[in-house]
Each structure stands twice: as structure tokens, then as C-alpha cells.
């Protein structure tokens, strides 16, 4: 296992379409996080899972966004009815149980462009 | 959440030490200090973290002021590969009311390394 894997790496879509991103964490990590990063800004927290339970959600996660981690392994982030403002890099990270007080391992991200 | 202040950018020469400062005057006694870096077109990468004492690892050293209101990330010999945005982040331990998933990234310091 070489790290956190995200797919697709790039996605171009038209406004109004739905998109889904997948994240495969490091296998022994029970915590999984989604962040969003727009150009010139630092990453912003969206949501976090411990095993299959979604324990925390940011106000940024509007009702058009849904994240799942059904078996406590991989996770998906779906954006419905995309808007141009959703254009960003979507980053996934995973960690051992100590979470943010320890080390988060980030993937390379999925870049979304909404036309 | 306590905030951090970092210079927008810094320059260094290759093979020279680099000292990246971070001010966090409102830090509480239970806040960890984390440093992550982000190379172009990649996800953030953990560098180091600490609570009160100075820390060393294979990548860098973290020097924490005695009053904990500031810290410095030290790269002992900068290489071209160290050119990145460096983020200084505070995280509060969850049993003291901190988020379990949210690392608050600012804009960081963009480090340029000249050959």
C-alpha cells in the first residue's frame, strides 16, 4: 500500500451534472477526511469518518454534497447539481485513531472543473 | 480556534538552512502545533508536530518558544524539492473541545529555493 488513492484525478463537467469522487485510504487507517481547496487558499475541512460513521460535517458541506464510507474502507464524495463555485481540488486524507493530533496522510486530490 | 500568522513568502538558497516562523499568540495549553507542506499539484504532506518541547525528525526540526506563542520550522539544508507552501496549524485535543477532523489551514508561507 503506497498511500491514499483518489479517483478520478481530474473531472470536467457541465453545470447541473452530478459527480462522484472515490478515496481509498491507507488500509489500516480507520479515520478518513475530506477537504476542499480552491486556488490560492489552504485546504478547508468538509467532513470526517471514523470507520463507517460520519462524525463531523462542516457548514461547507451543503445539502448538494453527500459523503459515504459504507464498509469503513473506501469513501465516496458526491456532488449533485454542480455549480461553478464547486470548482476546486477535493482532497482525501486518512489517519490512525489519534486523528488530527497526529499525522494525516493526504492523497493527491481530485480536481473538479465545472463549466 | 486559535489562529496562526505566517509570512506570505520566503526565499532560500539551496543547501542553506531555512527558518520558517509562525506566530500563534492565542494558543492554549492543550493545542498541538502542526506543520504540513504542499508541493505543486500535490496534496499536503505532514512535516512535524509538537506540543511543548522541541521536536526533530528526518525532515525538519520544530522549535517552540518557551511561552508557546510562536514556533519555527527549521529545514537544515534546503533542497529544490523543499520548494512548497508550508502551513502552520494548531489543533486542540478533542477531549478539550477540539474538532476530531478539522485542521484549519491558513494560506501558509510559499518557500522558494534558489539553486
PDB file of C-alpha atoms in Angstrom:
ATOM      1  CA  UNK A   1       0.000   0.000   0.000  1.00  0.00           C
ATOM      2  CA  UNK A   2       1.631   3.193  -1.155  1.00  0.00           C
ATOM      3  CA  UNK A   3      -0.708   5.778   0.282  1.00  0.00           C
ATOM      4  CA  UNK A   4      -4.103   7.405  -0.098  1.00  0.00           C
ATOM      5  CA  UNK A   5      -5.513   6.948  -3.582  1.00  0.00           C
ATOM      6  CA  UNK A   6      -8.090   9.228  -5.215  1.00  0.00           C
ATOM      7  CA  UNK A   7     -10.036   8.774  -8.423  1.00  0.00           C
ATOM      8  CA  UNK A   8     -10.506  10.443 -10.820  1.00  0.00           C
ATOM      9  CA  UNK A   9      -7.583  12.848 -10.651  1.00  0.00           C
ATOM     10  CA  UNK A  10      -9.353  15.303 -12.942  1.00  0.00           C
ATOM     11  CA  UNK A  11     -13.006  15.796 -13.770  1.00  0.00           C
ATOM     12  CA  UNK A  12     -14.556  18.357 -16.100  1.00  0.00           C
ATOM     13  CA  UNK A  13     -18.305  18.599 -16.005  1.00  0.00           C
ATOM     14  CA  UNK A  14     -21.102  20.907 -17.039  1.00  0.00           C
ATOM     15  CA  UNK A  15     -23.079  22.878 -14.523  1.00  0.00           C
ATOM     16  CA  UNK A  16     -26.007  20.878 -13.207  1.00  0.00           C
ATOM     17  CA  UNK A  17     -24.397  17.457 -13.607  1.00  0.00           C
ATOM     18  CA  UNK A  18     -23.623  15.111 -10.730  1.00  0.00           C
ATOM     19  CA  UNK A  19     -20.080  13.990  -9.987  1.00  0.00           C
ATOM     20  CA  UNK A  20     -18.644  11.377  -7.652  1.00  0.00           C
ATOM     21  CA  UNK A  21     -15.129  11.074  -6.285  1.00  0.00           C
ATOM     22  CA  UNK A  22     -13.649   7.986  -4.690  1.00  0.00           C
ATOM     23  CA  UNK A  23     -10.995   7.754  -1.990  1.00  0.00           C
ATOM     24  CA  UNK A  24      -9.122   4.634  -0.914  1.00  0.00           C
ATOM     25  CA  UNK A  25      -7.344   5.267   2.398  1.00  0.00           C
ATOM     26  CA  UNK A  26      -4.271   3.549   3.768  1.00  0.00           C
ATOM     27  CA  UNK A  27      -5.555   0.111   4.729  1.00  0.00           C
ATOM     28  CA  UNK A  28      -5.031   0.158   8.498  1.00  0.00           C
ATOM     29  CA  UNK A  29      -6.384   3.708   8.931  1.00  0.00           C
ATOM     30  CA  UNK A  30      -9.835   3.896  10.481  1.00  0.00           C
ATOM     31  CA  UNK A  31     -10.234   7.658  10.070  1.00  0.00           C
ATOM     32  CA  UNK A  32     -10.955   9.296   6.748  1.00  0.00           C
ATOM     33  CA  UNK A  33     -11.308  13.013   5.941  1.00  0.00           C
ATOM     34  CA  UNK A  34     -12.476  15.108   3.003  1.00  0.00           C
ATOM     35  CA  UNK A  35     -11.143  18.619   2.404  1.00  0.00           C
ATOM     36  CA  UNK A  36     -11.659  21.108  -0.410  1.00  0.00           C
ATOM     37  CA  UNK A  37      -9.056  23.517  -1.746  1.00  0.00           C
ATOM     38  CA  UNK A  38      -9.632  26.434  -4.092  1.00  0.00           C
ATOM     39  CA  UNK A  39      -6.883  28.239  -5.954  1.00  0.00           C
ATOM     40  CA  UNK A  40      -4.542  30.202  -3.723  1.00  0.00           C
ATOM     41  CA  UNK A  41      -6.196  29.051  -0.499  1.00  0.00           C
ATOM     42  CA  UNK A  42      -5.347  26.401   2.052  1.00  0.00           C
ATOM     43  CA  UNK A  43      -7.481  23.253   2.303  1.00  0.00           C
ATOM     44  CA  UNK A  44     -10.844  23.559   4.076  1.00  0.00           C
ATOM     45  CA  UNK A  45     -12.405  20.746   6.073  1.00  0.00           C
ATOM     46  CA  UNK A  46     -15.596  19.167   4.731  1.00  0.00           C
ATOM     47  CA  UNK A  47     -16.250  16.004   6.721  1.00  0.00           C
ATOM     48  CA  UNK A  48     -14.671  13.137   8.633  1.00  0.00           C
ATOM     49  CA  UNK A  49     -15.411   9.449   9.236  1.00  0.00           C
ATOM     50  CA  UNK A  50     -14.377   7.052  11.926  1.00  0.00           C
ATOM     51  CA  UNK A  51     -14.846   3.628  10.367  1.00  0.00           C
ATOM     52  CA  UNK A  52     -18.242   3.880   8.620  1.00  0.00           C
ATOM     53  CA  UNK A  53     -19.656   6.574  10.912  1.00  0.00           C
ATOM     54  CA  UNK A  54     -19.674  10.159   9.661  1.00  0.00           C
ATOM     55  CA  UNK A  55     -18.858  12.018  12.863  1.00  0.00           C
ATOM     56  CA  UNK A  56     -18.355  15.602  11.800  1.00  0.00           C
ATOM     57  CA  UNK A  57     -19.541  17.803   8.939  1.00  0.00           C
ATOM     58  CA  UNK A  58     -18.542  21.340   8.049  1.00  0.00           C
ATOM     59  CA  UNK A  59     -21.027  24.080   7.199  1.00  0.00           C
ATOM     60  CA  UNK A  60     -19.362  23.994   3.765  1.00  0.00           C
ATOM     61  CA  UNK A  61     -20.996  20.625   3.138  1.00  0.00           C
ATOM     62  CA  UNK A  62     -24.263  21.844   1.659  1.00  0.00           C
ATOM     63  CA  UNK A  63     -27.188  19.515   1.006  1.00  0.00           C
ATOM     64  CA  UNK A  64     -25.899  19.005  -2.557  1.00  0.00           C
ATOM     65  CA  UNK A  65     -22.886  17.200  -1.097  1.00  0.00           C
ATOM     66  CA  UNK A  66     -23.010  13.711   0.341  1.00  0.00           C
ATOM     67  CA  UNK A  67     -20.184  11.535   1.587  1.00  0.00           C
ATOM     68  CA  UNK A  68     -20.285   7.871   2.454  1.00  0.00           C
ATOM     69  CA  UNK A  69     -17.958   5.213   3.753  1.00  0.00           C
ATOM     70  CA  UNK A  70     -20.221   2.160   3.669  1.00  0.00           C
ATOM     71  CA  UNK A  71     -17.869  -0.574   4.853  1.00  0.00           C
ATOM     72  CA  UNK A  72     -15.377   1.554   6.707  1.00  0.00           C
ATOM     73  CA  UNK A  73     -12.841   1.268   3.910  1.00  0.00           C
ATOM     74  CA  UNK A  74     -13.136   3.408   0.746  1.00  0.00           C
ATOM     75  CA  UNK A  75     -15.247   6.559   0.697  1.00  0.00           C
ATOM     76  CA  UNK A  76     -17.179   8.456  -1.950  1.00  0.00           C
ATOM     77  CA  UNK A  77     -17.986  12.144  -2.161  1.00  0.00           C
ATOM     78  CA  UNK A  78     -20.900  13.010  -4.445  1.00  0.00           C
ATOM     79  CA  UNK A  79     -21.818  16.500  -5.576  1.00  0.00           C
ATOM     80  CA  UNK A  80     -25.269  16.861  -7.079  1.00  0.00           C
ATOM     81  CA  UNK A  81     -26.337  19.637  -9.453  1.00  0.00           C
ATOM     82  CA  UNK A  82     -22.818  21.039  -9.661  1.00  0.00           C
ATOM     83  CA  UNK A  83     -22.283  24.797  -9.720  1.00  0.00           C
ATOM     84  CA  UNK A  84     -19.298  26.763 -10.985  1.00  0.00           C
ATOM     85  CA  UNK A  85     -18.407  27.571  -7.390  1.00  0.00           C
ATOM     86  CA  UNK A  86     -17.806  23.865  -6.773  1.00  0.00           C
ATOM     87  CA  UNK A  87     -14.692  24.015  -8.959  1.00  0.00           C
ATOM     88  CA  UNK A  88     -11.876  23.059  -6.615  1.00  0.00           C
ATOM     89  CA  UNK A  89      -9.443  20.340  -5.634  1.00  0.00           C
ATOM     90  CA  UNK A  90     -11.105  17.727  -3.437  1.00  0.00           C
ATOM     91  CA  UNK A  91      -8.608  16.154  -1.077  1.00  0.00           C
ATOM     92  CA  UNK A  92      -8.978  12.967   0.898  1.00  0.00           C
ATOM     93  CA  UNK A  93      -6.841  12.064   3.897  1.00  0.00           C
ATOM     94  CA  UNK A  94      -6.673   9.169   6.322  1.00  0.00           C
ATOM     95  CA  UNK A  95      -5.135   8.583   9.719  1.00  0.00           C
ATOM     96  CA  UNK A  96      -4.743   6.262  12.643  1.00  0.00           C
ATOM     97  CA  UNK A  97      -7.064   6.749  15.644  1.00  0.00           C
ATOM     98  CA  UNK A  98      -5.191   9.735  17.101  1.00  0.00           C
ATOM     99  CA  UNK A  99      -6.593  11.756  14.209  1.00  0.00           C
ATOM    100  CA  UNK A 100      -5.692  15.404  13.879  1.00  0.00           C
ATOM    101  CA  UNK A 101      -3.482  15.327  16.952  1.00  0.00           C
ATOM    102  CA  UNK A 102      -1.206  13.009  14.985  1.00  0.00           C
ATOM    103  CA  UNK A 103      -0.441  12.742  11.295  1.00  0.00           C
ATOM    104  CA  UNK A 104      -2.897  12.955   8.415  1.00  0.00           C
ATOM    105  CA  UNK A 105      -1.903  11.316   5.135  1.00  0.00           C
ATOM    106  CA  UNK A 106      -3.346  13.141   2.129  1.00  0.00           C
ATOM    107  CA  UNK A 107      -3.986  11.856  -1.355  1.00  0.00           C
ATOM    108  CA  UNK A 108      -3.074  13.822  -4.459  1.00  0.00           C
ATOM    109  CA  UNK A 109      -6.604  15.112  -4.847  1.00  0.00           C
ATOM    110  CA  UNK A 110      -9.351  15.134  -7.449  1.00  0.00           C
ATOM    111  CA  UNK A 111      -9.566  18.368  -9.403  1.00  0.00           C
ATOM    112  CA  UNK A 112     -13.068  19.376 -10.419  1.00  0.00           C
ATOM    113  CA  UNK A 113     -13.795  21.947 -13.110  1.00  0.00           C
ATOM    114  CA  UNK A 114     -17.418  22.943 -13.588  1.00  0.00           C
ATOM    115  CA  UNK A 115     -18.110  24.708 -16.898  1.00  0.00           C
TER     116      UNK A 115
ATOM    117  CA  UNK B   1      -9.945  28.109  17.275  1.00  0.00           C
ATOM    118  CA  UNK B   2      -6.605  29.774  17.798  1.00  0.00           C
ATOM    119  CA  UNK B   3      -5.134  31.427  14.692  1.00  0.00           C
ATOM    120  CA  UNK B   4      -1.670  31.353  13.220  1.00  0.00           C
ATOM    121  CA  UNK B   5       0.186  34.077  11.334  1.00  0.00           C
ATOM    122  CA  UNK B   6       2.860  33.296   8.769  1.00  0.00           C
ATOM    123  CA  UNK B   7       4.735  35.381   6.201  1.00  0.00           C
ATOM    124  CA  UNK B   8       3.249  35.052   2.727  1.00  0.00           C
ATOM    125  CA  UNK B   9       6.529  34.074   1.131  1.00  0.00           C
ATOM    126  CA  UNK B  10      10.196  33.407   1.825  1.00  0.00           C
ATOM    127  CA  UNK B  11      13.255  32.723  -0.272  1.00  0.00           C
ATOM    128  CA  UNK B  12      16.174  30.462   0.468  1.00  0.00           C
ATOM    129  CA  UNK B  13      19.331  29.313  -1.237  1.00  0.00           C
ATOM    130  CA  UNK B  14      19.889  25.644  -1.892  1.00  0.00           C
ATOM    131  CA  UNK B  15      21.866  23.793   0.800  1.00  0.00           C
ATOM    132  CA  UNK B  16      21.368  26.586   3.333  1.00  0.00           C
ATOM    133  CA  UNK B  17      19.187  26.315   6.468  1.00  0.00           C
ATOM    134  CA  UNK B  18      15.694  27.786   6.377  1.00  0.00           C
ATOM    135  CA  UNK B  19      13.781  29.095   9.362  1.00  0.00           C
ATOM    136  CA  UNK B  20      10.042  29.411   8.764  1.00  0.00           C
ATOM    137  CA  UNK B  21       8.302  31.421  11.504  1.00  0.00           C
ATOM    138  CA  UNK B  22       4.768  31.074  12.835  1.00  0.00           C
ATOM    139  CA  UNK B  23       3.019  33.253  15.397  1.00  0.00           C
ATOM    140  CA  UNK B  24       0.174  31.842  17.450  1.00  0.00           C
ATOM    141  CA  UNK B  25      -0.311  34.266  20.305  1.00  0.00           C
ATOM    142  CA  UNK B  26      -3.746  32.892  21.291  1.00  0.00           C
ATOM    143  CA  UNK B  27      -2.589  29.280  21.595  1.00  0.00           C
ATOM    144  CA  UNK B  28      -3.965  27.362  24.554  1.00  0.00           C
ATOM    145  CA  UNK B  29      -2.053  24.898  26.667  1.00  0.00           C
ATOM    146  CA  UNK B  30      -3.750  21.934  25.019  1.00  0.00           C
ATOM    147  CA  UNK B  31      -3.146  22.953  21.382  1.00  0.00           C
ATOM    148  CA  UNK B  32      -0.731  20.964  19.255  1.00  0.00           C
ATOM    149  CA  UNK B  33       1.389  22.790  16.664  1.00  0.00           C
ATOM    150  CA  UNK B  34       1.497  21.053  13.287  1.00  0.00           C
ATOM    151  CA  UNK B  35       3.409  21.792  10.117  1.00  0.00           C
ATOM    152  CA  UNK B  36       2.343  20.475   6.743  1.00  0.00           C
ATOM    153  CA  UNK B  37       3.713  21.349   3.343  1.00  0.00           C
ATOM    154  CA  UNK B  38       2.185  21.192  -0.098  1.00  0.00           C
ATOM    155  CA  UNK B  39       4.260  20.772  -3.213  1.00  0.00           C
ATOM    156  CA  UNK B  40       2.788  21.995  -6.501  1.00  0.00           C
ATOM    157  CA  UNK B  41      -0.087  19.831  -7.759  1.00  0.00           C
ATOM    158  CA  UNK B  42       0.070  17.510  -4.740  1.00  0.00           C
ATOM    159  CA  UNK B  43      -1.867  17.030  -1.535  1.00  0.00           C
ATOM    160  CA  UNK B  44      -0.474  18.342   1.749  1.00  0.00           C
ATOM    161  CA  UNK B  45       2.301  16.328   3.354  1.00  0.00           C
ATOM    162  CA  UNK B  46       2.870  16.068   7.101  1.00  0.00           C
ATOM    163  CA  UNK B  47       6.189  17.539   8.226  1.00  0.00           C
ATOM    164  CA  UNK B  48       6.257  17.598  12.016  1.00  0.00           C
ATOM    165  CA  UNK B  49       4.202  18.402  15.102  1.00  0.00           C
ATOM    166  CA  UNK B  50       4.748  19.128  18.769  1.00  0.00           C
ATOM    167  CA  UNK B  51       3.118  20.285  21.960  1.00  0.00           C
ATOM    168  CA  UNK B  52       5.657  21.917  24.247  1.00  0.00           C
ATOM    169  CA  UNK B  53       9.141  20.570  23.611  1.00  0.00           C
ATOM    170  CA  UNK B  54      11.265  20.996  20.519  1.00  0.00           C
ATOM    171  CA  UNK B  55      10.951  18.096  18.083  1.00  0.00           C
ATOM    172  CA  UNK B  56      13.251  16.631  15.467  1.00  0.00           C
ATOM    173  CA  UNK B  57      12.556  14.164  12.696  1.00  0.00           C
ATOM    174  CA  UNK B  58      14.161  13.181   9.422  1.00  0.00           C
ATOM    175  CA  UNK B  59      12.527  16.060   7.561  1.00  0.00           C
ATOM    176  CA  UNK B  60      12.854  19.018   9.898  1.00  0.00           C
ATOM    177  CA  UNK B  61      13.069  20.425  13.398  1.00  0.00           C
ATOM    178  CA  UNK B  62      10.362  22.291  15.267  1.00  0.00           C
ATOM    179  CA  UNK B  63      11.470  24.910  17.749  1.00  0.00           C
ATOM    180  CA  UNK B  64       8.714  26.055  20.119  1.00  0.00           C
ATOM    181  CA  UNK B  65       9.103  29.255  22.098  1.00  0.00           C
ATOM    182  CA  UNK B  66       9.022  28.930  25.865  1.00  0.00           C
ATOM    183  CA  UNK B  67       5.705  30.830  26.072  1.00  0.00           C
ATOM    184  CA  UNK B  68       4.409  28.786  23.078  1.00  0.00           C
ATOM    185  CA  UNK B  69       3.217  31.953  21.341  1.00  0.00           C
ATOM    186  CA  UNK B  70       5.452  31.263  18.374  1.00  0.00           C
ATOM    187  CA  UNK B  71       7.290  28.430  16.706  1.00  0.00           C
ATOM    188  CA  UNK B  72       9.830  27.954  13.937  1.00  0.00           C
ATOM    189  CA  UNK B  73      10.130  25.169  11.414  1.00  0.00           C
ATOM    190  CA  UNK B  74      13.764  24.554  10.569  1.00  0.00           C
ATOM    191  CA  UNK B  75      14.868  22.857   7.369  1.00  0.00           C
ATOM    192  CA  UNK B  76      18.532  22.159   7.961  1.00  0.00           C
ATOM    193  CA  UNK B  77      19.670  22.116   4.326  1.00  0.00           C
ATOM    194  CA  UNK B  78      17.140  23.315   1.787  1.00  0.00           C
ATOM    195  CA  UNK B  79      16.914  21.442  -1.487  1.00  0.00           C
ATOM    196  CA  UNK B  80      14.984  22.332  -4.620  1.00  0.00           C
ATOM    197  CA  UNK B  81      12.452  19.677  -3.584  1.00  0.00           C
ATOM    198  CA  UNK B  82      11.639  21.716  -0.483  1.00  0.00           C
ATOM    199  CA  UNK B  83      10.030  24.469  -2.569  1.00  0.00           C
ATOM    200  CA  UNK B  84       6.425  24.332  -1.378  1.00  0.00           C
ATOM    201  CA  UNK B  85       3.739  26.101   0.633  1.00  0.00           C
ATOM    202  CA  UNK B  86       4.305  25.470   4.339  1.00  0.00           C
ATOM    203  CA  UNK B  87       1.305  25.550   6.664  1.00  0.00           C
ATOM    204  CA  UNK B  88       1.480  26.077  10.416  1.00  0.00           C
ATOM    205  CA  UNK B  89      -1.690  24.736  12.061  1.00  0.00           C
ATOM    206  CA  UNK B  90      -2.982  24.447  15.600  1.00  0.00           C
ATOM    207  CA  UNK B  91      -5.198  21.565  16.704  1.00  0.00           C
ATOM    208  CA  UNK B  92      -6.899  21.290  20.072  1.00  0.00           C
ATOM    209  CA  UNK B  93      -7.033  17.889  21.661  1.00  0.00           C
ATOM    210  CA  UNK B  94     -10.592  16.502  21.263  1.00  0.00           C
ATOM    211  CA  UNK B  95     -11.210  15.949  24.985  1.00  0.00           C
ATOM    212  CA  UNK B  96     -10.586  19.677  25.445  1.00  0.00           C
ATOM    213  CA  UNK B  97     -13.242  20.577  22.919  1.00  0.00           C
ATOM    214  CA  UNK B  98     -11.217  20.366  19.749  1.00  0.00           C
ATOM    215  CA  UNK B  99     -12.511  19.040  16.466  1.00  0.00           C
ATOM    216  CA  UNK B 100     -11.640  15.455  15.690  1.00  0.00           C
ATOM    217  CA  UNK B 101     -11.295  16.061  11.991  1.00  0.00           C
ATOM    218  CA  UNK B 102     -10.743  19.711  11.255  1.00  0.00           C
ATOM    219  CA  UNK B 103      -7.265  21.059  10.697  1.00  0.00           C
ATOM    220  CA  UNK B 104      -7.620  24.766   9.953  1.00  0.00           C
ATOM    221  CA  UNK B 105      -5.158  25.617   7.211  1.00  0.00           C
ATOM    222  CA  UNK B 106      -4.359  29.271   6.552  1.00  0.00           C
ATOM    223  CA  UNK B 107      -2.656  30.473   3.389  1.00  0.00           C
ATOM    224  CA  UNK B 108       0.769  29.325   4.537  1.00  0.00           C
ATOM    225  CA  UNK B 109       4.229  30.507   3.524  1.00  0.00           C
ATOM    226  CA  UNK B 110       5.361  29.910  -0.030  1.00  0.00           C
ATOM    227  CA  UNK B 111       9.011  28.904   0.129  1.00  0.00           C
ATOM    228  CA  UNK B 112      11.155  29.382  -2.966  1.00  0.00           C
ATOM    229  CA  UNK B 113      14.563  27.712  -3.131  1.00  0.00           C
ATOM    230  CA  UNK B 114      17.199  29.133  -5.438  1.00  0.00           C
ATOM    231  CA  UNK B 115      19.924  26.901  -6.895  1.00  0.00           C
TER     232      UNK B 115
END
